[in-house]
Amino acid sequence: MNTVDEILDYAIDQEQQAADFYADMAKRAEKGGMKEIFLEFSAEEERHRDKLLNVKQGDQELHANQAVINLKISDYLVDVEPHENISYQDALIVAMKRERAAFRLYSDMAEKVTEPALQDVFLGLAKEEAKHKLFFESEYDERVLKDN
Amino acid sequence: MSLKDLISPFFVWQRAFEKPYTVGLKPIVERPGAPAYRGFHINMSDDCVGCGSCFTICQNHAIDMVKVDGLEAHGGDSGLRPRFDYGRCCWCGLCVDICTAGSLRMTNEYAWFTTNPDDFRFVAGMENKSWDGRTGGYHRHPDYHLFPPKRIEMEMLAPEESVASFTEVAKGYTEEQAKLEADRCVECGICVATCPAHMDVPDYIHSIRDGDYEKGLQLMYRTNPFPATCGRICTRRCESVCPVGIQGEPVAIRWLKRFIVDQVAEADYARILPNVEADTGKRIAIVGAGPGGLSAAYYLRLKGHAVEVFESQAQAGGMLRYGVPSYRLPDPALDKDIEHIRSLGVEIHFNHSIGRDTAFSDLLDNYDAVFVSTGLNVPSQMRIQGEDHPRVMDGLKLLDDVANGKDPQIGTSVAVIGGGNVAMDAARVSRRLGAEVTVLYRRRIEDMPADTEEIHEAQAEGCIFVTQAIPVEALNAAQSDQVTLKWGEAEMLQDPKGGRPRPVLQEERMHLDTFDTVVSAIGQGSNLDYIPTEISDQLQIKWGKFIPGDYQQMVLNKLFVGGDVANATADAISAIEDGHHAARGIHRFLDTGQRG
């Protein structure tokens, strides 16, 4: 990935893959109500994809320097394998972990590249993923950690 | 008669076409009312909760409670405000004396000129008046109350005594205490609107004043067949809005409810309470014998329907029996409620699990209606490393073991993770089992969802609270029968969207503490696995909870749901109301075929 467009294409593809992953989980989910949850997750990823498409077309900007809160909830949770009978709690863990992995990937890439323009794109993408992670962590904090 | 006497009356005609005027100065300008004069009323509308105590006490019927444009009823506020009729008012000041919110007072203004008699009926505080802002006039002295601001204290076991056994902590009111406490009620009824079951609180409290406890029991059973239970463990939202609590302590509604039930022997229930109506020939299946399921069973049975309840446990009561410790809710009190329901002919199939022993679809096929109230009985996992350590257990398991008379073998040092009622119960039960207890909670005391009373009692019983503490790992301890908990301190971060503050782990401030047992009580979820996918796919379910329509009815006409598995409040009184509401919906559906 040597150009901004290549990086954005990769990121757009990742968001699409995430949307497809959740759509597939929605088809397989057996637990009552989980289909709708996964479809919501999938729609959220499609919104992320659309935002990056807008960025690529110059209609929106990524903000590499914006501050995003890190609740660190997913940092200390065990990994969960997605399966047909997955609970809402575990589905959120899967989502948080995926966003965290993406955040770390883009953050690492930002450190490795030397060209400032590319660095800015990676940092901007990292911030986007941090926001997505915050969304799922806030949801986990509200709905799963009700008594904690 | 002289000529002058004859003519002089005609002199007044010389002024007949002049504009009338008053001679001299108006005396009222010169003579303001005395400093404590009982003149025109002022009501601080923002402080007023529309309790209507002024309306009730007014001997001249000079006050009406009226709806005011722009003011809506909401929790603790009726949305009504007092309208005064100065054609009737005698300015006695009783309305000011009784005002629970302290919002009503009188100015020392006493002169009011208007050509429209209707002006003398006005809503104080909602219409601009010339005396608005006046500070003089009659105020109730802060130390003078028509009712005592302090509630009659419930006698409780001392903490050192309470931790020594599972004996009920609250001892109950004597008749004298109950009557004194009942006298504090102003019978406003704001509690009725707030109570999820809309219990007729003012009237059953009135029955205590009258010494007519049978009537009190009848009133309670109209909307709640668990009064002995709710008289002990209700979350008492009624008390949180009691206007007597604005300037004092709220009326002890829960304890008064308990008092009434305790005065009537179960053997007399059949004589006092309603009997079953004629058999309708309809059969209804209920899944779960908790408060929601049995409330539905009670009201449906009264209507003459045959009711069968399927309960996976060996006894009825659900979380009331297996989740609430006996020092808060002794079995005899719960049994008193349940036995009356069963006495009407409600059949309970114990140890009968839907999904395992009977297919859910069979219920839909074989019964005229199905009510599901299976609760939240699956503990949320912490999902931290080492959670499967043998010395880590969940709070529901601990409470269930104790309720079943099993020794959970927790040792002498216990950490309880969580800040809800299950966590408090687990902590206090652990103290009774002889353990030193540390409660670790991610947020602050004020953020705890547990009942404040439970938190205070846990503290009084010696539980140590460590707040802003986030567990991150359970590790093997030096001794195999212990566990080491790694936890970190947290800083609270304000939620920009206005929610409760969120804790953020401070990784440089980690701690290691070793316990005999770590009890996880961070929340519970539902288990709906007994509903096959082809049925659940048709239902609206979100975050593990049913989303019912009116009368608790689901999209499948026969299916009604309620209780913790279908509401956001997850407390007994809401489940009881859900059951009652669903019973009305089911009866209506069976009677008329109409959806809710």
XYZ file of C-alpha atoms in Angstrom, chain B residues 3-591:
589
model
C -88.788 75.289 51.593
C -85.076 74.387 51.882
C -85.939 70.903 53.018
C -88.181 70.542 50.026
C -85.691 71.743 47.439
C -82.327 70.441 48.715
C -82.683 66.830 47.377
C -82.759 68.280 43.892
C -79.273 69.777 44.381
C -77.682 66.317 43.958
C -78.765 66.443 40.326
C -76.129 69.067 39.722
C -73.475 66.278 39.926
C -75.511 63.663 38.093
C -73.397 63.920 34.908
C -69.954 64.249 36.546
C -67.420 61.396 36.631
C -67.473 59.845 40.120
C -64.266 60.027 42.214
C -63.049 59.027 45.668
C -62.340 61.764 48.154
C -58.921 61.674 49.772
C -56.133 58.985 49.615
C -56.769 55.231 49.403
C -56.164 53.943 52.952
C -54.636 50.632 51.668
C -51.542 52.447 50.416
C -50.935 53.654 53.880
C -51.820 50.426 55.691
C -49.959 47.300 54.449
C -50.879 43.928 55.889
C -49.177 42.785 59.057
C -45.906 40.850 58.492
C -47.522 37.437 59.041
C -50.888 38.402 57.571
C -52.757 35.610 55.782
C -53.365 37.376 52.481
C -53.312 36.210 48.880
C -51.646 32.921 47.981
C -48.380 32.275 46.194
C -47.486 28.798 44.980
C -43.965 28.039 43.782
C -45.145 25.899 40.927
C -41.752 24.363 40.209
C -41.594 23.050 43.779
C -45.240 21.992 43.928
C -45.836 18.325 43.006
C -49.609 18.605 42.777
C -50.224 16.284 45.719
C -53.553 17.966 46.472
C -53.092 18.055 50.236
C -54.257 21.684 50.165
C -57.377 20.616 48.279
C -58.086 17.839 50.774
C -57.655 19.910 53.902
C -59.579 22.992 52.751
C -62.739 23.104 54.828
C -64.477 25.588 52.531
C -63.880 23.674 49.280
C -62.091 26.759 48.049
C -59.386 24.772 46.242
C -59.621 22.605 43.149
C -56.738 20.687 41.602
C -56.702 21.523 37.910
C -54.731 20.609 34.836
C -52.502 23.398 33.656
C -51.441 23.917 30.055
C -47.793 23.093 29.527
C -47.477 21.026 32.678
C -47.450 17.268 32.222
C -47.730 14.573 34.871
C -44.487 12.705 35.420
C -42.890 10.622 38.144
C -43.743 12.221 41.458
C -45.758 15.109 39.995
C -49.455 14.813 39.248
C -49.260 17.682 36.745
C -52.144 19.350 38.614
C -51.955 22.640 40.483
C -54.273 24.224 43.078
C -56.857 26.726 41.852
C -58.170 29.042 44.561
C -61.676 30.416 44.742
C -61.616 33.633 46.765
C -65.379 33.607 46.931
C -64.983 30.667 49.294
C -61.543 31.106 50.887
C -61.490 32.203 54.529
C -57.694 32.588 54.620
C -57.295 30.126 57.469
C -53.862 29.015 56.215
C -54.439 25.281 56.624
C -53.438 24.779 52.986
C -50.073 26.367 53.751
C -49.672 24.320 56.914
C -50.291 20.997 55.150
C -48.325 21.715 51.970
C -45.940 18.765 51.695
C -43.607 20.460 49.264
C -43.500 23.734 51.160
C -44.349 25.471 47.904
C -47.466 27.262 49.133
C -47.537 30.401 51.270
C -49.574 33.540 51.742
C -48.567 37.140 51.160
C -49.672 40.085 53.244
C -51.447 41.547 50.216
C -55.174 41.747 50.787
C -56.638 44.249 48.326
C -57.596 43.205 44.820
C -59.769 45.236 42.479
C -61.347 43.710 39.430
C -64.618 44.079 37.616
C -64.691 40.394 36.589
C -65.841 38.036 39.380
C -64.246 35.041 37.592
C -60.810 36.562 38.214
C -61.177 35.601 41.849
C -60.676 31.970 40.842
C -57.062 31.594 39.849
C -54.230 29.049 39.727
C -51.616 30.407 42.081
C -48.143 30.361 40.633
C -49.384 29.869 37.085
C -50.979 33.283 36.520
C -49.223 36.620 36.948
C -50.471 38.511 39.984
C -49.485 41.839 41.467
C -48.347 40.172 44.695
C -45.928 37.793 42.957
C -42.497 38.185 44.489
C -43.786 39.536 47.808
C -41.828 38.096 50.712
C -44.060 39.129 53.601
C -47.105 37.235 54.789
C -47.809 33.848 56.331
C -45.212 31.060 55.956
C -45.339 27.785 57.789
C -42.626 27.753 60.427
C -40.011 25.184 59.380
C -40.352 23.362 62.701
C -44.127 23.230 62.579
C -45.690 20.246 60.797
C -49.208 18.912 60.686
C -47.653 15.464 60.294
C -44.359 14.256 61.816
C -41.536 14.607 59.272
C -39.702 11.554 60.636
C -41.010 8.085 59.948
C -41.564 5.534 62.669
C -38.361 3.530 62.682
C -38.599 -0.155 61.928
C -36.932 -2.207 64.596
C -34.048 -4.125 63.032
C -31.645 -6.735 64.271
C -28.337 -5.137 65.254
C -25.670 -5.818 62.592
C -23.598 -8.024 64.890
C -26.736 -10.054 65.573
C -27.954 -10.116 61.982
C -24.733 -11.586 60.529
C -24.928 -14.466 62.986
C -27.917 -16.098 61.312
C -30.409 -15.911 58.455
C -33.129 -14.574 60.763
C -35.240 -11.814 59.200
C -33.546 -8.489 59.878
C -36.643 -6.247 59.918
C -38.909 -7.144 62.826
C -42.119 -5.517 61.652
C -44.269 -2.742 63.124
C -46.401 -3.107 66.198
C -50.003 -1.980 65.799
C -49.264 1.253 67.632
C -46.259 1.964 65.410
C -48.216 1.140 62.255
C -51.068 3.483 63.191
C -48.655 6.308 63.951
C -46.894 5.781 60.654
C -50.200 5.514 58.790
C -51.167 8.891 60.252
C -48.304 10.492 58.311
C -49.923 9.664 54.977
C -51.651 12.640 53.323
C -53.540 10.290 50.952
C -52.468 12.192 47.857
C -52.208 9.103 45.646
C -49.057 10.132 43.787
C -47.656 6.774 44.895
C -50.519 5.002 43.084
C -49.447 6.457 39.761
C -45.824 5.558 40.366
C -46.284 2.012 41.659
C -45.931 -0.310 38.639
C -48.902 -2.310 39.977
C -50.823 0.875 40.820
C -51.619 -0.431 44.280
C -54.242 1.568 46.151
C -51.765 2.776 48.729
C -53.761 5.621 50.344
C -56.784 3.409 50.940
C -54.917 0.451 52.353
C -52.990 2.781 54.618
C -56.340 4.273 55.624
C -57.482 0.777 56.564
C -54.707 0.725 59.167
C -56.078 3.909 60.694
C -59.473 2.234 60.796
C -58.033 -1.014 62.147
C -59.737 -2.824 59.256
C -56.909 -5.053 58.051
C -59.160 -7.388 56.096
C -60.220 -4.469 53.948
C -56.581 -3.498 53.557
C -55.769 -7.002 52.349
C -58.649 -6.916 49.872
C -57.410 -3.620 48.465
C -53.904 -4.970 48.016
C -55.019 -8.145 46.270
C -56.877 -6.123 43.662
C -53.593 -5.435 41.910
C -50.963 -7.507 43.716
C -51.199 -11.132 44.893
C -47.734 -10.902 46.522
C -48.297 -8.406 49.342
C -46.410 -10.382 51.997
C -43.423 -10.494 49.652
C -43.637 -6.895 48.492
C -44.158 -5.793 52.083
C -40.585 -6.953 52.627
C -38.513 -6.614 49.489
C -40.321 -4.236 47.150
C -38.132 -1.684 45.415
C -40.785 0.798 46.665
C -40.790 3.397 43.947
C -43.889 4.655 45.745
C -41.707 5.861 48.611
C -39.291 7.604 46.279
C -42.104 9.939 45.127
C -44.022 10.229 48.409
C -44.424 14.019 48.849
C -44.151 13.629 52.616
C -40.528 12.802 51.841
C -39.848 16.202 50.277
C -39.469 17.934 53.619
C -39.113 14.856 55.770
C -38.959 11.101 55.351
C -41.397 9.362 53.023
C -44.175 7.302 54.535
C -42.916 3.733 55.141
C -45.374 2.304 52.621
C -43.581 -1.015 52.301
C -43.555 -1.650 56.044
C -47.243 -0.695 56.318
C -48.083 -3.160 53.569
C -46.221 -5.845 55.462
C -48.035 -4.907 58.659
C -51.453 -5.461 57.097
C -50.537 -8.868 55.680
C -48.998 -9.936 58.974
C -52.280 -9.163 60.775
C -54.379 -11.562 58.707
C -53.987 -15.321 59.057
C -53.654 -17.268 55.815
C -56.548 -19.444 56.949
C -58.829 -16.396 56.653
C -57.776 -15.503 53.114
C -60.412 -17.681 51.451
C -63.174 -15.889 53.372
C -61.804 -12.411 52.781
C -60.490 -12.508 49.228
C -62.358 -13.024 45.945
C -63.361 -16.489 44.821
C -62.937 -18.113 41.429
C -65.603 -17.310 38.860
C -67.463 -19.995 36.894
C -65.303 -22.314 34.779
C -64.725 -20.907 31.279
C -63.394 -24.137 29.790
C -60.244 -22.319 28.633
C -56.769 -23.637 29.456
C -53.759 -21.442 29.929
C -50.120 -22.493 30.229
C -47.689 -20.361 32.164
C -43.932 -20.842 31.898
C -42.182 -19.901 35.129
C -43.563 -19.804 38.678
C -41.930 -16.532 39.630
C -43.836 -13.374 40.603
C -44.817 -12.618 36.993
C -46.066 -16.103 36.210
C -47.974 -16.544 39.463
C -49.494 -13.074 39.282
C -50.888 -13.952 35.850
C -51.997 -17.331 37.214
C -53.883 -15.698 40.092
C -55.861 -13.216 38.011
C -56.571 -15.719 35.227
C -57.765 -18.323 37.711
C -60.090 -15.783 39.324
C -61.711 -15.351 35.916
C -62.472 -19.068 35.820
C -59.735 -20.229 33.437
C -57.826 -23.445 34.099
C -54.208 -22.512 34.739
C -51.161 -24.776 34.610
C -47.742 -23.427 35.551
C -44.532 -25.111 34.399
C -41.625 -24.569 36.762
C -38.145 -25.994 36.253
C -37.275 -25.742 39.958
C -38.583 -27.836 42.831
C -40.426 -24.925 44.441
C -42.320 -21.866 43.264
C -41.195 -18.261 43.621
C -38.414 -17.965 41.060
C -35.804 -15.403 42.058
C -37.864 -14.509 45.124
C -37.083 -17.944 46.520
C -33.725 -18.724 44.966
C -32.266 -15.246 44.661
C -33.519 -13.283 47.677
C -32.003 -14.479 50.958
C -34.313 -15.454 53.791
C -33.068 -12.680 56.116
C -34.852 -10.308 53.742
C -37.697 -12.562 52.650
C -38.341 -15.567 54.884
C -39.885 -18.582 53.178
C -43.090 -18.451 55.290
C -43.884 -14.956 53.982
C -43.338 -15.995 50.360
C -45.254 -19.221 50.942
C -48.201 -17.285 52.340
C -48.567 -15.466 49.013
C -47.964 -18.541 46.870
C -50.203 -20.887 48.841
C -53.187 -18.617 48.441
C -52.659 -18.576 44.668
C -52.389 -22.359 44.635
C -55.445 -22.702 46.848
C -57.583 -21.308 44.031
C -56.723 -24.330 41.901
C -53.643 -23.121 40.057
C -51.722 -26.263 39.170
C -47.932 -26.096 39.234
C -45.796 -28.747 37.515
C -42.519 -28.661 39.434
C -39.171 -29.829 38.050
C -40.735 -29.496 34.636
C -38.590 -27.719 32.108
C -40.093 -26.391 28.897
C -37.820 -27.330 26.036
C -36.647 -30.430 27.870
C -39.793 -32.080 29.231
C -42.353 -30.401 27.012
C -41.760 -28.681 23.687
C -42.626 -25.005 23.631
C -44.577 -25.529 20.428
C -46.741 -28.098 22.241
C -47.836 -25.400 24.682
C -48.909 -23.200 21.790
C -50.727 -26.125 20.199
C -52.464 -27.487 23.274
C -53.447 -24.410 25.295
C -55.704 -21.471 24.552
C -53.004 -19.026 25.612
C -49.432 -19.127 26.897
C -47.806 -16.658 29.277
C -44.011 -16.704 29.496
C -42.197 -15.195 32.457
C -38.913 -17.032 32.756
C -36.861 -14.226 34.264
C -33.181 -13.456 34.042
C -31.485 -16.517 35.437
C -28.250 -16.728 33.486
C -25.391 -14.899 35.177
C -23.314 -12.689 32.916
C -19.740 -13.909 32.766
C -16.871 -11.554 33.574
C -15.042 -12.996 30.538
C -11.655 -12.280 32.120
C -8.650 -14.593 32.027
C -8.904 -17.313 34.661
C -12.638 -16.973 35.212
C -12.914 -20.762 35.058
C -10.759 -21.010 38.189
C -12.439 -23.421 40.639
C -12.507 -20.724 43.336
C -14.524 -18.345 41.132
C -18.289 -18.777 41.304
C -21.278 -16.728 40.277
C -23.547 -14.938 42.707
C -26.742 -16.669 41.606
C -25.138 -20.070 42.256
C -24.121 -18.955 45.741
C -27.634 -17.707 46.553
C -29.233 -20.781 44.998
C -27.034 -23.107 47.066
C -27.906 -21.321 50.289
C -31.636 -21.281 49.432
C -31.443 -25.029 48.861
C -29.649 -25.617 52.139
C -26.324 -26.483 50.506
C -23.014 -25.240 51.838
C -21.360 -23.323 48.981
C -17.934 -23.776 50.642
C -16.825 -20.211 50.178
C -14.136 -20.190 52.886
C -13.397 -17.245 55.118
C -12.357 -14.525 52.694
C -14.591 -13.620 49.795
C -14.458 -10.992 47.073
C -17.789 -10.083 45.505
C -17.633 -8.412 42.103
C -20.547 -6.109 41.312
C -22.819 -3.429 42.725
C -26.336 -4.691 42.107
C -28.785 -6.349 44.462
C -27.413 -9.812 43.680
C -23.945 -8.594 44.645
C -25.265 -7.148 47.919
C -27.171 -10.348 48.655
C -24.096 -12.457 47.862
C -21.963 -10.262 50.100
C -24.375 -10.348 53.045
C -24.943 -14.087 52.673
C -21.167 -14.603 52.657
C -20.932 -12.618 55.889
C -23.551 -14.900 57.418
C -21.499 -17.898 56.321
C -18.632 -16.481 58.333
C -16.495 -14.865 55.648
C -14.729 -11.533 55.571
C -16.177 -9.859 52.522
C -14.731 -7.334 50.107
C -17.051 -5.882 47.469
C -15.228 -4.670 44.360
C -17.171 -2.350 42.116
C -16.080 -0.628 38.917
C -17.840 2.630 39.659
C -18.671 4.691 42.748
C -21.074 3.918 45.588
C -23.578 6.440 44.218
C -23.581 4.642 40.867
C -24.498 1.282 42.386
C -27.793 -0.068 41.070
C -28.402 -1.905 44.358
C -31.050 -0.607 46.750
C -29.468 2.070 48.950
C -30.847 0.338 52.034
C -29.123 -2.895 51.017
C -25.830 -1.076 50.499
C -26.037 0.536 53.930
C -26.962 -2.731 55.606
C -24.088 -4.540 53.862
C -21.722 -1.869 55.110
C -23.183 -2.045 58.614
C -22.696 -5.800 58.599
C -18.997 -5.337 57.924
C -18.673 -5.761 54.169
C -15.745 -3.704 52.909
C -16.429 -1.726 49.746
C -13.610 -1.068 47.287
C -14.955 1.165 44.554
C -13.500 2.092 41.163
C -11.907 -1.353 41.088
C -11.863 -3.348 37.844
C -10.995 -7.059 37.954
C -8.813 -8.105 35.031
C -7.623 -11.639 35.809
C -8.084 -14.563 38.207
C -4.820 -16.341 38.945
C -3.727 -19.432 40.807
C -2.788 -18.504 44.363
C 0.040 -19.998 46.385
C -2.490 -22.286 48.035
C -4.561 -24.437 45.728
C -7.809 -23.671 47.554
C -7.485 -19.939 47.002
C -7.567 -17.574 44.063
C -5.632 -14.395 43.423
C -7.542 -11.593 41.823
C -5.722 -9.043 39.744
C -7.615 -5.788 39.650
C -6.869 -2.245 38.651
C -7.988 1.123 39.894
C -10.302 3.146 37.702
C -10.815 6.812 36.996
C -14.334 7.965 36.314
C -14.941 9.618 32.979
C -18.024 11.747 32.423
C -20.213 10.459 29.644
C -20.509 13.298 27.113
C -23.970 11.988 26.238
C -25.148 12.372 29.831
C -25.210 8.724 30.876
C -23.698 7.446 34.101
C -19.931 8.081 34.301
C -17.770 5.362 32.811
C -14.793 3.852 34.629
C -11.476 3.689 32.793
C -8.809 1.278 33.958
C -5.547 2.828 35.132
C -3.049 0.151 34.122
C -0.244 1.575 36.227
C -2.299 1.072 39.391
C -2.835 -2.704 39.518
C -3.306 -4.818 42.658
C -3.128 -8.510 43.526
C -5.320 -9.813 46.344
C -5.906 -13.388 47.364
C -9.283 -14.766 48.475
C -10.832 -18.106 49.258
C -13.590 -17.352 46.773
C -14.331 -14.719 44.158
C -18.059 -14.285 43.540
C -19.040 -12.711 40.241
C -22.342 -10.796 40.326
C -22.094 -8.377 37.425
C -25.563 -8.917 35.939
C -27.903 -11.515 34.552
C -29.357 -12.374 31.207
C -32.145 -14.554 29.924
C -32.143 -18.056 28.542
C -34.649 -18.335 25.696
C -33.117 -21.475 24.217
C -36.339 -23.371 24.989
C -38.026 -21.469 22.182
C -37.206 -23.121 18.844
C -35.652 -20.884 16.202
C -38.624 -21.194 13.852
C -40.777 -19.593 16.573
C -38.259 -17.122 17.981
C -37.593 -15.837 14.460
C -41.176 -14.600 14.400
C -40.890 -12.813 17.732
C -39.510 -9.409 18.523
C -36.581 -10.003 20.853
C -33.788 -7.587 21.631
C -30.822 -7.953 23.969
C -32.252 -11.203 25.192
C -35.610 -9.671 26.115
C -39.026 -9.938 24.538
C -40.531 -6.766 23.149
C -44.256 -7.240 23.782
C -47.124 -5.202 22.402
C -50.161 -3.969 24.319
C -51.323 -6.257 27.106
C -47.928 -8.013 26.948
C -49.019 -9.799 23.770
C -46.515 -10.969 21.158
C -47.038 -11.186 17.424
C -48.249 -14.767 17.897
C -51.745 -14.109 19.215
C -51.654 -16.843 21.829
C -48.354 -15.776 23.307
C -48.037 -13.257 26.127
C -44.844 -12.414 28.019
C -43.831 -10.489 31.119
C -41.474 -10.067 34.035
C -37.735 -9.502 33.937
C -37.502 -11.200 30.542
C -39.760 -8.560 29.026
C -39.278 -5.326 30.970
C -36.443 -2.927 31.670
C -36.925 -2.580 35.413
C -36.400 -6.219 36.377
C -37.970 -6.059 39.818
C -40.693 -8.108 41.464
C -43.410 -5.454 41.464
C -43.001 -4.826 37.721
C -43.190 -8.559 37.057
C -46.355 -8.752 39.165
C -47.913 -5.942 37.157
C -46.838 -7.567 33.893
C -48.580 -10.748 35.001
C -51.742 -8.857 35.953
C -51.690 -6.859 32.727
C -51.163 -9.987 30.628
C -53.993 -11.723 32.497
C -56.317 -8.893 31.490
C -55.073 -9.188 27.909
C -55.448 -12.969 27.823
C -58.944 -12.827 29.291
C -59.918 -10.179 26.774
C -58.363 -12.173 23.945
C -60.128 -15.374 24.971
C -63.397 -13.577 25.609
